[in-house]
PDB file of C-alpha atoms in Angstrom:
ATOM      1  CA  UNK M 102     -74.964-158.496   4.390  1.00 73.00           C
ATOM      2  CA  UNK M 103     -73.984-157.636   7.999  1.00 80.00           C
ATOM      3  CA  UNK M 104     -73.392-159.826  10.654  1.00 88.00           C
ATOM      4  CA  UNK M 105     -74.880-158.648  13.962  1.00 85.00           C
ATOM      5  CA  UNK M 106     -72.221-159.928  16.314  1.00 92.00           C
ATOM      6  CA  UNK M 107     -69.112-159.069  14.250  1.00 96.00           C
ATOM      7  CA  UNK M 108     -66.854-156.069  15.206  1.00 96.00           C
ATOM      8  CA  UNK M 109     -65.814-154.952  12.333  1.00 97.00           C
ATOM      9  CA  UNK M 110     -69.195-154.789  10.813  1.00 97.00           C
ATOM     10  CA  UNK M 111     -69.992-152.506  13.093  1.00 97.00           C
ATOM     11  CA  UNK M 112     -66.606-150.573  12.349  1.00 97.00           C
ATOM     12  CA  UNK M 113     -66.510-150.833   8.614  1.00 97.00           C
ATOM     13  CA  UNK M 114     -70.291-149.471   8.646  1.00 96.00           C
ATOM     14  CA  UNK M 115     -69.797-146.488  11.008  1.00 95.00           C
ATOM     15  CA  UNK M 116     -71.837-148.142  14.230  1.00 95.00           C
ATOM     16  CA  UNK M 117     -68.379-148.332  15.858  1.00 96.00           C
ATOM     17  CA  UNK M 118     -65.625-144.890  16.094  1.00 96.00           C
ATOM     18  CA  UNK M 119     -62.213-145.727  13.922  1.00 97.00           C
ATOM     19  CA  UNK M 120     -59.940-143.988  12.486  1.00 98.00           C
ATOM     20  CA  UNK M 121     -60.700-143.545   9.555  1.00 98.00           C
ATOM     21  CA  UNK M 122     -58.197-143.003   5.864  1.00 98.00           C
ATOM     22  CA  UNK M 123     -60.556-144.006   3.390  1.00 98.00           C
ATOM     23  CA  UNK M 124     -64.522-144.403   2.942  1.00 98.00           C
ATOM     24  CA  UNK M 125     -66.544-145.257  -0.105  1.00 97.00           C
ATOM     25  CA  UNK M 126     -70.106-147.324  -0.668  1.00 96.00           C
ATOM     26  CA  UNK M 127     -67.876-151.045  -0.445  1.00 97.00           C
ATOM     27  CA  UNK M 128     -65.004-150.475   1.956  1.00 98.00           C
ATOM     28  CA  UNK M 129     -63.707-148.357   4.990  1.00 98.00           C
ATOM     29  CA  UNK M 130     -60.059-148.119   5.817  1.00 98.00           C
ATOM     30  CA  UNK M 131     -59.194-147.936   9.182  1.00 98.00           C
ATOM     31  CA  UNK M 132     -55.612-147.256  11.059  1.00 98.00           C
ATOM     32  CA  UNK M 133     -55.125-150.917  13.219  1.00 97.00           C
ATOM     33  CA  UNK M 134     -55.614-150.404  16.840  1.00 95.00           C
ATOM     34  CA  UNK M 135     -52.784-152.222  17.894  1.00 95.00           C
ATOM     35  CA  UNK M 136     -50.746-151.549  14.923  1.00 97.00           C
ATOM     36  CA  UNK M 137     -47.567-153.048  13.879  1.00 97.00           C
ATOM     37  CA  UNK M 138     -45.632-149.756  12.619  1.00 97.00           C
ATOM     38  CA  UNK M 139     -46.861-146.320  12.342  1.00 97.00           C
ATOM     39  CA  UNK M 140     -49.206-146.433   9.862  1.00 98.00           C
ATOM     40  CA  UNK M 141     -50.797-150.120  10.057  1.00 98.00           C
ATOM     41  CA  UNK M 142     -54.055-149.821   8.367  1.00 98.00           C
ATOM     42  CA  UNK M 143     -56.654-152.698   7.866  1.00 98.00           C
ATOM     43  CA  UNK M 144     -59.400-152.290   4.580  1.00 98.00           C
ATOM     44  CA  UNK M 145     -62.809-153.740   5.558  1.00 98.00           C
ATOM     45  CA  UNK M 146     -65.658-154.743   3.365  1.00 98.00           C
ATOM     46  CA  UNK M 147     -68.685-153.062   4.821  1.00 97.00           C
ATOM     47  CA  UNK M 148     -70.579-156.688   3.664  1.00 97.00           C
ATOM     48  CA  UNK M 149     -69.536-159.454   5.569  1.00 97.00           C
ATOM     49  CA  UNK M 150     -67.112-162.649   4.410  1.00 97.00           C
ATOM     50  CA  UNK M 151     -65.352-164.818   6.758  1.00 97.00           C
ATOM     51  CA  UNK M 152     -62.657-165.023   4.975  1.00 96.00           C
ATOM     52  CA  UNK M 153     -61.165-165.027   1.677  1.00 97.00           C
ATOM     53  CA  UNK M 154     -62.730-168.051   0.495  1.00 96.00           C
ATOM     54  CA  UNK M 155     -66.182-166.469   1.103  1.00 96.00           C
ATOM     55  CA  UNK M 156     -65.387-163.044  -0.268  1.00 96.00           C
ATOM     56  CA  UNK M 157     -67.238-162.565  -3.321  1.00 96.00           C
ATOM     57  CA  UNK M 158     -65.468-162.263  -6.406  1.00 96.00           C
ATOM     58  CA  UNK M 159     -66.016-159.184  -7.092  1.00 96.00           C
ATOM     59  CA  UNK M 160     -65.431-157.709  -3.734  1.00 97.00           C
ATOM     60  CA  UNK M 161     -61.648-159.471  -4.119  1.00 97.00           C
ATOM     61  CA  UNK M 162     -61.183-157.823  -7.232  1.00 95.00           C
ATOM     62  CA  UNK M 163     -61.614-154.658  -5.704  1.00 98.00           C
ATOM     63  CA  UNK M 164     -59.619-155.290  -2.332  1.00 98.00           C
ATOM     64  CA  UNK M 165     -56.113-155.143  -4.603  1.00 96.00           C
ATOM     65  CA  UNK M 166     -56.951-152.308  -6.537  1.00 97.00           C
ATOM     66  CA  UNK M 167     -57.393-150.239  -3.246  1.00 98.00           C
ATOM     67  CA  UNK M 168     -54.570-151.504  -1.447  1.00 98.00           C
ATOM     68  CA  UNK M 169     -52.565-150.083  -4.527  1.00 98.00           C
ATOM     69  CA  UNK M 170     -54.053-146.917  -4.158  1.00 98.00           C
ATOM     70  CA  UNK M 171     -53.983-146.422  -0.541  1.00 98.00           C
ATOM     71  CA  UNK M 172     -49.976-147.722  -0.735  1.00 97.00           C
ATOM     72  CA  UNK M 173     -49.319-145.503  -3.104  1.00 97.00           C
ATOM     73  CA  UNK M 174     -50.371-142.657  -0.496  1.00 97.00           C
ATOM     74  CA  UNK M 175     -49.134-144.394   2.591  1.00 97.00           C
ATOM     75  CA  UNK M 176     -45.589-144.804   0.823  1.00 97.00           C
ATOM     76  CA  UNK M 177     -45.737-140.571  -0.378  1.00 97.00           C
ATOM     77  CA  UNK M 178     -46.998-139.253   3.212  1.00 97.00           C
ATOM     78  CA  UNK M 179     -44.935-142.271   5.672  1.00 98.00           C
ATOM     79  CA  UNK M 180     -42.027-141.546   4.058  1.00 98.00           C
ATOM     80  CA  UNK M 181     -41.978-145.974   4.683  1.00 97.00           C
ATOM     81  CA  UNK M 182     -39.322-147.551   3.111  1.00 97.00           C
ATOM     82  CA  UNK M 183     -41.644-150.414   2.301  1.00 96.00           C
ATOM     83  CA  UNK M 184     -44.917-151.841   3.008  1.00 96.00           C
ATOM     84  CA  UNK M 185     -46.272-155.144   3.675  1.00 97.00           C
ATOM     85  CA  UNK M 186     -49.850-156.803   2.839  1.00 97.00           C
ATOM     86  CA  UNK M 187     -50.904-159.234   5.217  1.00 97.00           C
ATOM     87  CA  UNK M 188     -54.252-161.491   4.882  1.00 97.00           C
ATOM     88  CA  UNK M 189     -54.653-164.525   7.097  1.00 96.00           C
ATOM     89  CA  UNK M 190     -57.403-166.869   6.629  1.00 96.00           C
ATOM     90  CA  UNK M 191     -58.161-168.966  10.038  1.00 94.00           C
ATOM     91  CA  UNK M 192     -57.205-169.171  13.255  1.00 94.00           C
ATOM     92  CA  UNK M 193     -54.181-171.474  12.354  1.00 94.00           C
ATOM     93  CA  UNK M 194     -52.904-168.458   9.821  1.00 94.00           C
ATOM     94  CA  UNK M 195     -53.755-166.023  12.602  1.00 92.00           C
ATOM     95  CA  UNK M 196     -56.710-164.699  11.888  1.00 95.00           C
ATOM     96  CA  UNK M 197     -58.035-163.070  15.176  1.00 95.00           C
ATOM     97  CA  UNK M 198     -61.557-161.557  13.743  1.00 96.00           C
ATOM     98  CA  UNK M 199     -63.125-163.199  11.765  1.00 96.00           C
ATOM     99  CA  UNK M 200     -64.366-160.834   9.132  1.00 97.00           C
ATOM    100  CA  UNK M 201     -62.093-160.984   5.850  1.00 98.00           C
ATOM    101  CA  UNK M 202     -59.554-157.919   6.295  1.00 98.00           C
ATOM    102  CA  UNK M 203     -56.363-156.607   4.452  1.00 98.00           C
ATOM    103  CA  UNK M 204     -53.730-155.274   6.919  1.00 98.00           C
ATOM    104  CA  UNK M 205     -51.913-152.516   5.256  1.00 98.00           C
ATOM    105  CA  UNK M 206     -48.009-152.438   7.441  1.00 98.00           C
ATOM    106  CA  UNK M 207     -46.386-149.657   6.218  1.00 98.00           C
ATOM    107  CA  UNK M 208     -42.007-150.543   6.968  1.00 97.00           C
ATOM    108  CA  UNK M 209     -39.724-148.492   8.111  1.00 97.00           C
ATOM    109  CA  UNK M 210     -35.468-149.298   8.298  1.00 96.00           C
ATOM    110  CA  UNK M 211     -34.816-150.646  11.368  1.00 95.00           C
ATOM    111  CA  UNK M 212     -38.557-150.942  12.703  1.00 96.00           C
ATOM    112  CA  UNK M 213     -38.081-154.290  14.903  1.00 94.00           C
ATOM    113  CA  UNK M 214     -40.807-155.969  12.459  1.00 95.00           C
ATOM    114  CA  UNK M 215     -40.599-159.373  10.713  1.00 90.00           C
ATOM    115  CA  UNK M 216     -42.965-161.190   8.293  1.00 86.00           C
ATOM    116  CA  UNK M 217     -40.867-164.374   8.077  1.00 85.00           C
ATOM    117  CA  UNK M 218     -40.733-167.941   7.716  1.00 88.00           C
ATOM    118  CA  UNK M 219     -38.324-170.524   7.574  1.00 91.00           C
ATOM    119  CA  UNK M 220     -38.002-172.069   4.023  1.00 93.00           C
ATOM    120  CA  UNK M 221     -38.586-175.898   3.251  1.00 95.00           C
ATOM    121  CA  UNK M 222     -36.591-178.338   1.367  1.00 95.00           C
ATOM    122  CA  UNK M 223     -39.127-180.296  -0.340  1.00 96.00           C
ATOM    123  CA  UNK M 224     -37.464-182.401  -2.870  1.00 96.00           C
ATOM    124  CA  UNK M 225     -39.179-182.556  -6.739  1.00 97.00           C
ATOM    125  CA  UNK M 226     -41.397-185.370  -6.093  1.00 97.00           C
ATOM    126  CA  UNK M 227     -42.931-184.285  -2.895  1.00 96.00           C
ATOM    127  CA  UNK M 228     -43.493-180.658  -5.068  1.00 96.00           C
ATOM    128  CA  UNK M 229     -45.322-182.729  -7.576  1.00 96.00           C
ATOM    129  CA  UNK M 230     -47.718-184.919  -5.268  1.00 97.00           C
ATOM    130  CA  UNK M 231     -48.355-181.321  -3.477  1.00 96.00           C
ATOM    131  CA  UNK M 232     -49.206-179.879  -7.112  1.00 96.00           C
ATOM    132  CA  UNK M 233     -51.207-183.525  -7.849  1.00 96.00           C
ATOM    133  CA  UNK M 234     -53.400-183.144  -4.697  1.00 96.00           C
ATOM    134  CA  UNK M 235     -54.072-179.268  -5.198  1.00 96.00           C
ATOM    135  CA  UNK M 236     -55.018-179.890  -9.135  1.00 96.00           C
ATOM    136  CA  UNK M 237     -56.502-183.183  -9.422  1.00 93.00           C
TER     137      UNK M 237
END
Protein backbone atom coordinates (compact mmCIF):
# COMPACT_ATOMS: atom_id res chain seq x y z
CA UNK A 1 0.00 0.00 0.00
CA UNK A 2 1.05 3.61 -0.76
CA UNK A 3 1.24 6.32 1.44
CA UNK A 4 -0.10 9.57 -0.03
CA UNK A 5 2.28 12.00 1.61
CA UNK A 6 5.52 9.98 1.31
CA UNK A 7 8.22 10.93 -1.31
CA UNK A 8 9.47 8.06 -2.19
CA UNK A 9 6.19 6.47 -2.86
CA UNK A 10 5.73 8.69 -5.29
CA UNK A 11 9.40 7.98 -6.63
CA UNK A 12 9.51 4.25 -6.29
CA UNK A 13 6.00 4.19 -8.24
CA UNK A 14 6.93 6.51 -11.15
CA UNK A 15 4.59 9.72 -9.91
CA UNK A 16 7.95 11.42 -9.20
CA UNK A 17 11.22 11.64 -12.16
CA UNK A 18 14.48 9.55 -10.74
CA UNK A 19 17.03 8.13 -12.06
CA UNK A 20 16.40 5.18 -12.56
CA UNK A 21 19.02 1.53 -12.62
CA UNK A 22 16.57 -0.97 -11.96
CA UNK A 23 12.60 -1.49 -12.20
CA UNK A 24 10.51 -4.56 -11.62
CA UNK A 25 6.68 -5.16 -10.14
CA UNK A 26 8.27 -4.83 -6.12
CA UNK A 27 11.16 -2.38 -6.26
CA UNK A 28 12.73 0.64 -8.21
CA UNK A 29 16.36 1.53 -7.87
CA UNK A 30 17.19 4.91 -7.98
CA UNK A 31 20.80 6.84 -8.12
CA UNK A 32 20.66 9.08 -4.47
CA UNK A 33 20.20 12.68 -5.13
CA UNK A 34 22.68 13.82 -2.90
CA UNK A 35 24.85 10.88 -3.17
CA UNK A 36 27.76 9.92 -1.16
CA UNK A 37 30.22 8.64 -4.07
CA UNK A 38 29.57 8.28 -7.66
CA UNK A 39 27.27 5.76 -7.87
CA UNK A 40 25.11 5.98 -4.49
CA UNK A 41 21.97 4.23 -5.28
CA UNK A 42 18.95 3.73 -2.85
CA UNK A 43 16.36 0.38 -3.63
CA UNK A 44 12.74 1.32 -2.76
CA UNK A 45 9.80 -0.91 -2.19
CA UNK A 46 7.06 0.46 -4.36
CA UNK A 47 4.63 -0.67 -1.06
CA UNK A 48 5.18 1.30 1.79
CA UNK A 49 7.08 0.24 5.36
CA UNK A 50 8.43 2.66 7.74
CA UNK A 51 11.08 0.93 8.41
CA UNK A 52 12.61 -2.33 8.72
CA UNK A 53 10.60 -3.49 11.47
CA UNK A 54 7.43 -2.98 9.35
CA UNK A 55 8.79 -4.39 6.12
CA UNK A 56 7.09 -7.49 5.41
CA UNK A 57 8.94 -10.54 5.46
CA UNK A 58 8.90 -11.29 2.35
CA UNK A 59 9.67 -7.95 0.92
CA UNK A 60 13.12 -8.23 3.27
CA UNK A 61 13.90 -11.36 1.79
CA UNK A 62 13.96 -9.90 -1.44
CA UNK A 63 15.77 -6.48 -0.56
CA UNK A 64 19.29 -8.69 -0.10
CA UNK A 65 18.95 -10.68 -2.99
CA UNK A 66 18.79 -7.44 -5.17
CA UNK A 67 21.35 -5.56 -3.50
CA UNK A 68 23.60 -8.63 -4.52
CA UNK A 69 22.64 -8.34 -7.89
CA UNK A 70 22.73 -4.73 -8.44
CA UNK A 71 26.48 -4.83 -6.51
CA UNK A 72 27.52 -7.22 -8.55
CA UNK A 73 26.90 -4.69 -11.58
CA UNK A 74 27.79 -1.55 -9.73
CA UNK A 75 31.25 -3.24 -8.72
CA UNK A 76 31.81 -4.52 -12.89
CA UNK A 77 30.72 -0.97 -14.47
CA UNK A 78 32.23 1.58 -11.21
CA UNK A 79 35.24 0.01 -11.42
CA UNK A 80 34.56 0.71 -7.06
CA UNK A 81 36.96 -0.78 -5.05
CA UNK A 82 34.22 -1.59 -2.58
CA UNK A 83 30.74 -0.92 -1.71
CA UNK A 84 28.86 -0.22 1.32
CA UNK A 85 25.08 -1.10 2.40
CA UNK A 86 23.61 1.30 4.58
CA UNK A 87 19.95 0.94 6.28
CA UNK A 88 19.03 3.20 9.16
CA UNK A 89 15.94 2.72 11.04
CA UNK A 90 14.80 6.15 12.92
CA UNK A 91 15.66 9.39 13.21
CA UNK A 92 18.29 8.59 15.99
CA UNK A 93 20.08 6.03 13.27
CA UNK A 94 19.58 8.75 10.67
CA UNK A 95 16.89 7.95 8.90
CA UNK A 96 15.79 11.19 7.02
CA UNK A 97 12.59 9.66 4.99
CA UNK A 98 10.81 7.68 6.40
CA UNK A 99 10.00 4.98 3.92
CA UNK A 100 12.28 1.75 4.49
CA UNK A 101 15.27 2.19 1.87
CA UNK A 102 18.66 0.39 1.13
CA UNK A 103 21.43 2.88 0.18
CA UNK A 104 23.70 1.21 -2.21
CA UNK A 105 27.53 3.46 -1.71
CA UNK A 106 29.59 2.22 -4.17
CA UNK A 107 33.76 3.07 -2.60
CA UNK A 108 36.33 4.22 -4.28
CA UNK A 109 40.39 4.51 -2.81
CA UNK A 110 40.77 7.61 -1.43
CA UNK A 111 37.01 8.88 -1.77
CA UNK A 112 36.90 11.15 1.57
CA UNK A 113 33.98 8.68 2.83
CA UNK A 114 33.67 7.00 6.26
CA UNK A 115 31.08 4.56 7.72
CA UNK A 116 32.64 4.44 11.21
CA UNK A 117 32.20 4.15 14.76
CA UNK A 118 34.17 4.10 17.69
CA UNK A 119 34.29 0.58 19.34
CA UNK A 120 33.11 -0.14 23.04
CA UNK A 121 34.72 -1.94 25.81
CA UNK A 122 31.93 -3.66 27.37
CA UNK A 123 33.27 -6.12 29.76
CA UNK A 124 31.62 -10.02 29.72
CA UNK A 125 28.96 -9.37 32.13
CA UNK A 126 27.57 -6.22 30.74
CA UNK A 127 27.64 -8.47 27.12
CA UNK A 128 25.54 -10.97 28.92
CA UNK A 129 22.79 -8.67 30.65
CA UNK A 130 22.71 -6.96 26.96
CA UNK A 131 22.16 -10.63 25.47
CA UNK A 132 19.61 -11.34 28.76
CA UNK A 133 17.46 -8.24 27.97
CA UNK A 134 17.43 -8.82 24.05
CA UNK A 135 16.46 -12.77 24.59
CA UNK A 136 14.47 -13.02 27.61
Amino acid sequence: MKKDNCIFCKIANGEIPSKTLYEDGEFRVILDLGPATKGHALILPKEHADNLCDLPRETASKVLVLAQEMASTMMEKLHCDGLNLVQNNGEAAGQTVTHFHLHMIPRYRDDGQSINWTPGKPTQEALEEIRRQIVE
